[in-house]
Amino acid sequence: MHRLLVFLFIIGFAFGKEVRLLTENFYPAGLNILEIKNPENTKIMLETGNKTVYFPAYSEKSFFVIPYFCKKVAVLNVIKNGRIIYRTFIRIKPKKYPVSRITVKERKKTKDLLKRIKEEYRLIRKVLSGYSPKKFTEKRFFLPVKHPEISTPFGAKRVINGKRRSIHWGVDFKAPKGTPVYSSLSGKVVLVKELFYTGKTVIIDHGLCLYTLYAHLSKIKVKENQNVKGGEIIGEVGSTGRSTGPHLHFGIYLCGERADPYLAFRLKL
């Protein structure tokens, strides 16, 4: 079976030529685009061996993201009215990730603090899972800071105070405190809140289950439910929350799945 998948990874089939794969961002956490004619009653299903994820297909150009932990082969299906109209086998391209070692001041996690952390995690996951119509017209993602300098890339394996922790689910851009932070696409601000780990945080809904997150801000210049345009200033770089110094933590999410921002910056939307 494995040999068959490897042999067929690049072979797709479609009925009526209704589907076309527009990108080949076939890396872990790679954001990709499908063109689907007449997408009514259609959904995208991605099978990765130990995980199956679904993405909406309400637009002729719809997104899917390869989960970070998918390392070999994925099966991409487009389902319309309960019938598979397109299937292709995707060979995942290898990508190496560095180890990120940082030291931060530990804070005793009391019962109340642990409760807060859990509540904030649930809140973020809930916000990032909602669907709304497309809100952006830009052809590419704007960089959230000008002249970006990466201090920690997406996917880095975190070692905090000498202990292995989770994967780094975004890109850290090093910049002086007060540096303007820009919305990466047009959208609607759906969260403005100071959180334990990410400090002053903004989440923007761009529609089609696509979200961007901006963390550790020193100042926030937008409000919840405010509409913003791509390239509009939404805040300033800071070091709030659990942080070792001024920087912007920037994340991209699709239906709650994490996407590698630097892979996404390549895309023509």
CSV table of C-alpha atoms in Angstrom, one decimal:
chain,number,residue,atom,x,y,z
A,1,MET,CA,0.0,0.0,0.0
A,2,HIS,CA,2.8,2.4,0.9
A,3,ARG,CA,4.6,1.7,-2.5
A,4,LEU,CA,1.3,2.4,-4.3
A,5,LEU,CA,0.9,5.8,-2.5
A,6,VAL,CA,4.5,6.8,-3.3
A,7,PHE,CA,3.9,5.8,-6.9
A,8,LEU,CA,0.6,7.7,-7.2
A,9,PHE,CA,1.4,10.8,-5.1
A,10,ILE,CA,1.4,13.1,-8.1
A,11,ILE,CA,-1.5,11.4,-9.9
A,12,GLY,CA,-4.9,13.1,-9.6
A,13,PHE,CA,-8.2,12.4,-11.1
A,14,ALA,CA,-11.1,14.7,-11.7
A,15,PHE,CA,-14.6,14.4,-13.1
A,16,GLY,CA,-15.5,17.2,-15.5
A,17,LYS,CA,-12.2,19.0,-14.8
A,18,GLU,CA,-13.9,20.9,-12.0
A,19,VAL,CA,-10.8,21.1,-9.7
A,20,ARG,CA,-7.3,22.4,-10.3
A,21,LEU,CA,-4.5,22.5,-7.8
A,22,LEU,CA,-2.9,26.0,-8.0
A,23,THR,CA,0.0,25.7,-5.6
A,24,GLU,CA,2.7,23.1,-4.5
A,25,ASN,CA,3.5,24.3,-1.0
A,26,PHE,CA,3.8,20.6,-0.1
A,27,TYR,CA,5.7,21.1,3.2
A,28,PRO,CA,4.5,20.5,6.8
A,29,ALA,CA,2.2,23.4,7.6
A,30,GLY,CA,2.2,24.5,4.0
A,31,LEU,CA,-0.8,26.6,3.0
A,32,ASN,CA,-2.2,25.7,-0.5
A,33,ILE,CA,-4.9,26.8,-2.9
A,34,LEU,CA,-7.4,24.8,-4.9
A,35,GLU,CA,-9.5,26.2,-7.8
A,36,ILE,CA,-13.0,24.6,-7.6
A,37,LYS,CA,-15.6,25.3,-10.2
A,38,ASN,CA,-19.2,25.5,-8.8
A,39,PRO,CA,-18.1,24.8,-5.2
A,40,GLU,CA,-21.6,24.5,-3.8
A,41,ASN,CA,-22.1,21.5,-1.5
A,42,THR,CA,-18.3,20.9,-1.6
A,43,LYS,CA,-15.7,20.2,1.0
A,44,ILE,CA,-12.0,19.4,1.0
A,45,MET,CA,-10.7,16.4,2.9
A,46,LEU,CA,-7.0,15.7,3.6
A,47,GLU,CA,-6.0,12.3,4.9
A,48,THR,CA,-2.5,12.1,6.5
A,49,GLY,CA,-2.5,8.5,7.8
A,50,ASN,CA,-3.2,9.2,11.4
A,51,LYS,CA,-5.4,12.3,10.9
A,52,THR,CA,-8.2,13.4,8.6
A,53,VAL,CA,-8.9,17.1,8.4
A,54,TYR,CA,-11.7,19.0,6.6
A,55,PHE,CA,-11.7,22.5,5.0
A,56,PRO,CA,-14.6,24.4,3.6
A,57,ALA,CA,-14.9,25.0,-0.1
A,58,TYR,CA,-17.4,27.9,-0.4
A,59,SER,CA,-15.2,29.9,-2.8
A,60,GLU,CA,-13.8,29.1,-6.3
A,61,LYS,CA,-10.4,29.5,-4.7
A,62,SER,CA,-10.3,27.6,-1.5
A,63,PHE,CA,-7.5,26.9,1.0
A,64,PHE,CA,-6.1,23.8,2.6
A,65,VAL,CA,-3.1,23.4,4.9
A,66,ILE,CA,-1.0,20.3,5.3
A,67,PRO,CA,-0.7,19.5,9.1
A,68,TYR,CA,2.7,20.1,10.6
A,69,PHE,CA,3.1,16.5,11.7
A,70,CYS,CA,2.4,15.0,8.3
A,71,LYS,CA,5.9,14.0,7.0
A,72,LYS,CA,5.4,11.6,4.1
A,73,VAL,CA,2.3,11.3,2.0
A,74,ALA,CA,-1.1,12.9,2.2
A,75,VAL,CA,-4.3,12.2,0.2
A,76,LEU,CA,-6.2,15.2,-1.0
A,77,ASN,CA,-9.9,14.7,-1.8
A,78,VAL,CA,-12.6,17.1,-3.0
A,79,ILE,CA,-16.1,15.9,-2.2
A,80,LYS,CA,-19.2,17.2,-3.8
A,81,ASN,CA,-22.7,16.1,-2.8
A,82,GLY,CA,-21.1,13.1,-1.0
A,83,ARG,CA,-19.1,12.0,-4.0
A,84,ILE,CA,-15.3,12.3,-4.5
A,85,ILE,CA,-14.8,14.4,-7.7
A,86,TYR,CA,-11.0,14.9,-7.3
A,87,ARG,CA,-8.2,13.0,-5.6
A,88,THR,CA,-4.5,13.4,-5.7
A,89,PHE,CA,-1.6,11.9,-3.7
A,90,ILE,CA,0.8,14.5,-2.3
A,91,ARG,CA,4.4,13.6,-1.4
A,92,ILE,CA,5.4,15.9,1.5
A,93,LYS,CA,8.7,17.7,1.0
A,94,PRO,CA,11.2,17.4,3.8
A,95,LYS,CA,11.9,20.5,5.9
A,96,LYS,CA,14.3,20.8,8.8
A,97,TYR,CA,13.5,22.9,11.9
A,98,PRO,CA,16.0,24.3,14.4
A,99,VAL,CA,15.9,24.0,18.2
A,100,SER,CA,15.1,27.3,20.0
A,101,ARG,CA,16.5,27.7,23.5
A,102,ILE,CA,15.2,30.5,25.6
A,103,THR,CA,15.3,31.5,29.3
A,104,VAL,CA,12.3,33.2,30.8
A,105,LYS,CA,11.4,34.1,34.4
A,106,GLU,CA,9.3,31.4,35.8
A,107,ARG,CA,6.0,32.2,37.5
A,108,LYS,CA,4.5,29.8,40.0
A,109,LYS,CA,1.4,28.3,38.4
A,110,THR,CA,-1.3,28.5,41.0
A,111,LYS,CA,-4.7,26.9,40.6
A,112,ASP,CA,-6.2,30.1,39.5
A,113,LEU,CA,-3.4,30.7,37.0
A,114,LEU,CA,-3.8,27.2,35.5
A,115,LYS,CA,-7.5,27.8,35.2
A,116,ARG,CA,-6.8,31.1,33.4
A,117,ILE,CA,-4.4,29.4,31.0
A,118,LYS,CA,-6.9,26.7,30.1
A,119,GLU,CA,-9.7,29.2,29.6
A,120,GLU,CA,-7.5,31.3,27.3
A,121,TYR,CA,-6.5,28.3,25.3
A,122,ARG,CA,-10.1,27.3,24.8
A,123,LEU,CA,-11.0,30.8,23.8
A,124,ILE,CA,-8.3,31.0,21.1
A,125,ARG,CA,-9.2,27.6,19.7
A,126,LYS,CA,-12.9,28.7,19.5
A,127,VAL,CA,-12.1,32.0,17.8
A,128,LEU,CA,-9.9,30.3,15.2
A,129,SER,CA,-12.4,27.7,14.3
A,130,GLY,CA,-15.2,30.0,13.0
A,131,TYR,CA,-16.3,30.4,9.4
A,132,SER,CA,-17.3,33.7,7.7
A,133,PRO,CA,-17.4,34.9,4.0
A,134,LYS,CA,-14.2,36.1,2.3
A,135,LYS,CA,-13.1,39.5,3.6
A,136,PHE,CA,-9.9,40.3,1.7
A,137,THR,CA,-9.1,41.3,-1.9
A,138,GLU,CA,-5.3,41.4,-1.6
A,139,LYS,CA,-3.3,39.2,-3.9
A,140,ARG,CA,-0.6,38.5,-1.3
A,141,PHE,CA,-0.1,38.6,2.4
A,142,PHE,CA,1.4,41.9,3.7
A,143,LEU,CA,4.5,41.4,6.0
A,144,PRO,CA,3.3,42.4,9.5
A,145,VAL,CA,6.5,44.5,10.1
A,146,LYS,CA,8.7,46.3,7.7
A,147,HIS,CA,12.3,45.0,7.2
A,148,PRO,CA,11.6,41.8,9.2
A,149,GLU,CA,14.3,40.0,11.0
A,150,ILE,CA,13.4,36.5,12.1
A,151,SER,CA,14.5,35.6,15.6
A,152,THR,CA,12.6,32.3,15.8
A,153,PRO,CA,11.1,30.6,12.8
A,154,PHE,CA,7.9,28.6,12.6
A,155,GLY,CA,8.3,25.0,13.6
A,156,ALA,CA,11.3,25.4,15.9
A,157,LYS,CA,11.5,22.9,18.8
A,158,ARG,CA,11.2,24.9,22.0
A,159,VAL,CA,13.5,24.4,25.0
A,160,ILE,CA,12.5,26.7,27.7
A,161,ASN,CA,14.7,27.0,30.9
A,162,GLY,CA,16.3,23.7,29.8
A,163,LYS,CA,13.1,21.8,29.4
A,164,ARG,CA,11.6,20.6,26.1
A,165,ARG,CA,8.3,22.3,25.4
A,166,SER,CA,5.9,22.6,22.5
A,167,ILE,CA,6.6,23.5,18.9
A,168,HIS,CA,6.8,27.2,18.1
A,169,TRP,CA,3.6,27.8,16.2
A,170,GLY,CA,4.4,31.1,14.5
A,171,VAL,CA,7.2,33.4,13.3
A,172,ASP,CA,9.0,35.8,15.7
A,173,PHE,CA,10.1,39.0,14.1
A,174,LYS,CA,12.7,40.9,16.2
A,175,ALA,CA,12.0,44.6,16.2
A,176,PRO,CA,12.4,47.6,18.6
A,177,LYS,CA,9.5,48.3,21.0
A,178,GLY,CA,7.0,50.7,19.3
A,179,THR,CA,7.7,49.4,15.8
A,180,PRO,CA,4.4,49.5,13.8
A,181,VAL,CA,2.6,46.2,13.3
A,182,TYR,CA,0.4,45.9,10.1
A,183,SER,CA,-2.6,43.7,9.3
A,184,SER,CA,-1.4,41.1,6.9
A,185,LEU,CA,-4.8,41.1,5.0
A,186,SER,CA,-8.1,42.9,5.1
A,187,GLY,CA,-10.5,41.4,7.7
A,188,LYS,CA,-12.4,41.9,10.9
A,189,VAL,CA,-10.8,42.0,14.3
A,190,VAL,CA,-12.3,39.2,16.4
A,191,LEU,CA,-10.1,39.2,19.5
A,192,VAL,CA,-8.3,42.0,21.4
A,193,LYS,CA,-7.1,40.7,24.8
A,194,GLU,CA,-4.2,40.5,27.1
A,195,LEU,CA,-3.3,36.8,27.6
A,196,PHE,CA,-0.9,35.1,29.9
A,197,TYR,CA,1.4,33.6,27.3
A,198,THR,CA,1.0,35.9,24.4
A,199,GLY,CA,0.4,39.2,26.2
A,200,LYS,CA,-1.5,41.9,24.3
A,201,THR,CA,-2.9,39.9,21.4
A,202,VAL,CA,-5.0,40.7,18.3
A,203,ILE,CA,-6.7,38.1,16.0
A,204,ILE,CA,-8.1,39.0,12.7
A,205,ASP,CA,-10.7,37.0,10.7
A,206,HIS,CA,-10.1,37.2,6.9
A,207,GLY,CA,-12.9,34.9,6.0
A,208,LEU,CA,-12.9,31.4,4.5
A,209,CYS,CA,-11.6,30.1,8.0
A,210,LEU,CA,-8.4,32.1,7.5
A,211,TYR,CA,-7.0,34.0,10.5
A,212,THR,CA,-3.9,35.9,11.5
A,213,LEU,CA,-2.6,36.4,15.1
A,214,TYR,CA,-0.3,39.2,16.4
A,215,ALA,CA,1.1,38.7,19.9
A,216,HIS,CA,3.3,40.4,22.6
A,217,LEU,CA,2.2,43.9,21.5
A,218,SER,CA,3.0,46.9,23.6
A,219,LYS,CA,0.0,48.9,22.2
A,220,ILE,CA,-3.1,47.8,20.4
A,221,LYS,CA,-4.7,50.3,18.1
A,222,VAL,CA,-7.8,48.4,17.0
A,223,LYS,CA,-11.0,47.2,18.7
A,224,GLU,CA,-13.0,44.0,18.5
A,225,ASN,CA,-15.5,44.0,15.5
A,226,GLN,CA,-13.5,46.7,13.7
A,227,ASN,CA,-12.9,46.2,10.0
A,228,VAL,CA,-9.3,46.7,8.9
A,229,LYS,CA,-7.5,46.8,5.6
A,230,GLY,CA,-4.3,44.9,4.6
A,231,GLY,CA,-1.3,47.0,5.6
A,232,GLU,CA,-3.2,49.0,8.2
A,233,ILE,CA,-1.5,49.6,11.5
A,234,ILE,CA,-3.1,47.6,14.2
A,235,GLY,CA,-0.6,47.9,17.1
A,236,GLU,CA,3.1,48.2,18.1
A,237,VAL,CA,5.8,45.7,18.8
A,238,GLY,CA,6.3,45.0,22.5
A,239,SER,CA,7.3,42.3,25.0
A,240,THR,CA,4.1,41.6,26.9
A,241,GLY,CA,3.2,38.2,28.1
A,242,ARG,CA,5.9,35.5,28.3
A,243,SER,CA,8.6,37.1,26.3
A,244,THR,CA,12.4,37.5,26.4
A,245,GLY,CA,12.4,40.9,24.6
A,246,PRO,CA,10.6,43.1,22.1
A,247,HIS,CA,9.4,41.1,19.1
A,248,LEU,CA,6.2,40.3,17.2
A,249,HIS,CA,4.9,36.8,17.3
A,250,PHE,CA,2.9,36.3,14.1
A,251,GLY,CA,0.7,33.3,13.3
A,252,ILE,CA,-1.5,32.1,10.4
A,253,TYR,CA,-4.4,29.6,11.0
A,254,LEU,CA,-6.8,27.9,8.7
A,255,CYS,CA,-9.8,26.2,10.4
A,256,GLY,CA,-7.6,26.1,13.5
A,257,GLU,CA,-4.7,24.3,11.7
A,258,ARG,CA,-1.4,26.1,12.0
A,259,ALA,CA,0.2,27.3,8.7
A,260,ASP,CA,3.9,28.3,8.3
A,261,PRO,CA,3.8,32.1,7.6
A,262,TYR,CA,6.9,32.2,5.5
A,263,LEU,CA,5.5,29.5,3.2
A,264,ALA,CA,2.2,31.5,3.0
A,265,PHE,CA,4.1,34.7,2.1
A,266,ARG,CA,5.0,33.0,-1.2
A,267,LEU,CA,1.4,32.5,-2.3
A,268,LYS,CA,-0.4,34.5,-4.9
A,269,LEU,CA,-3.9,34.6,-3.4
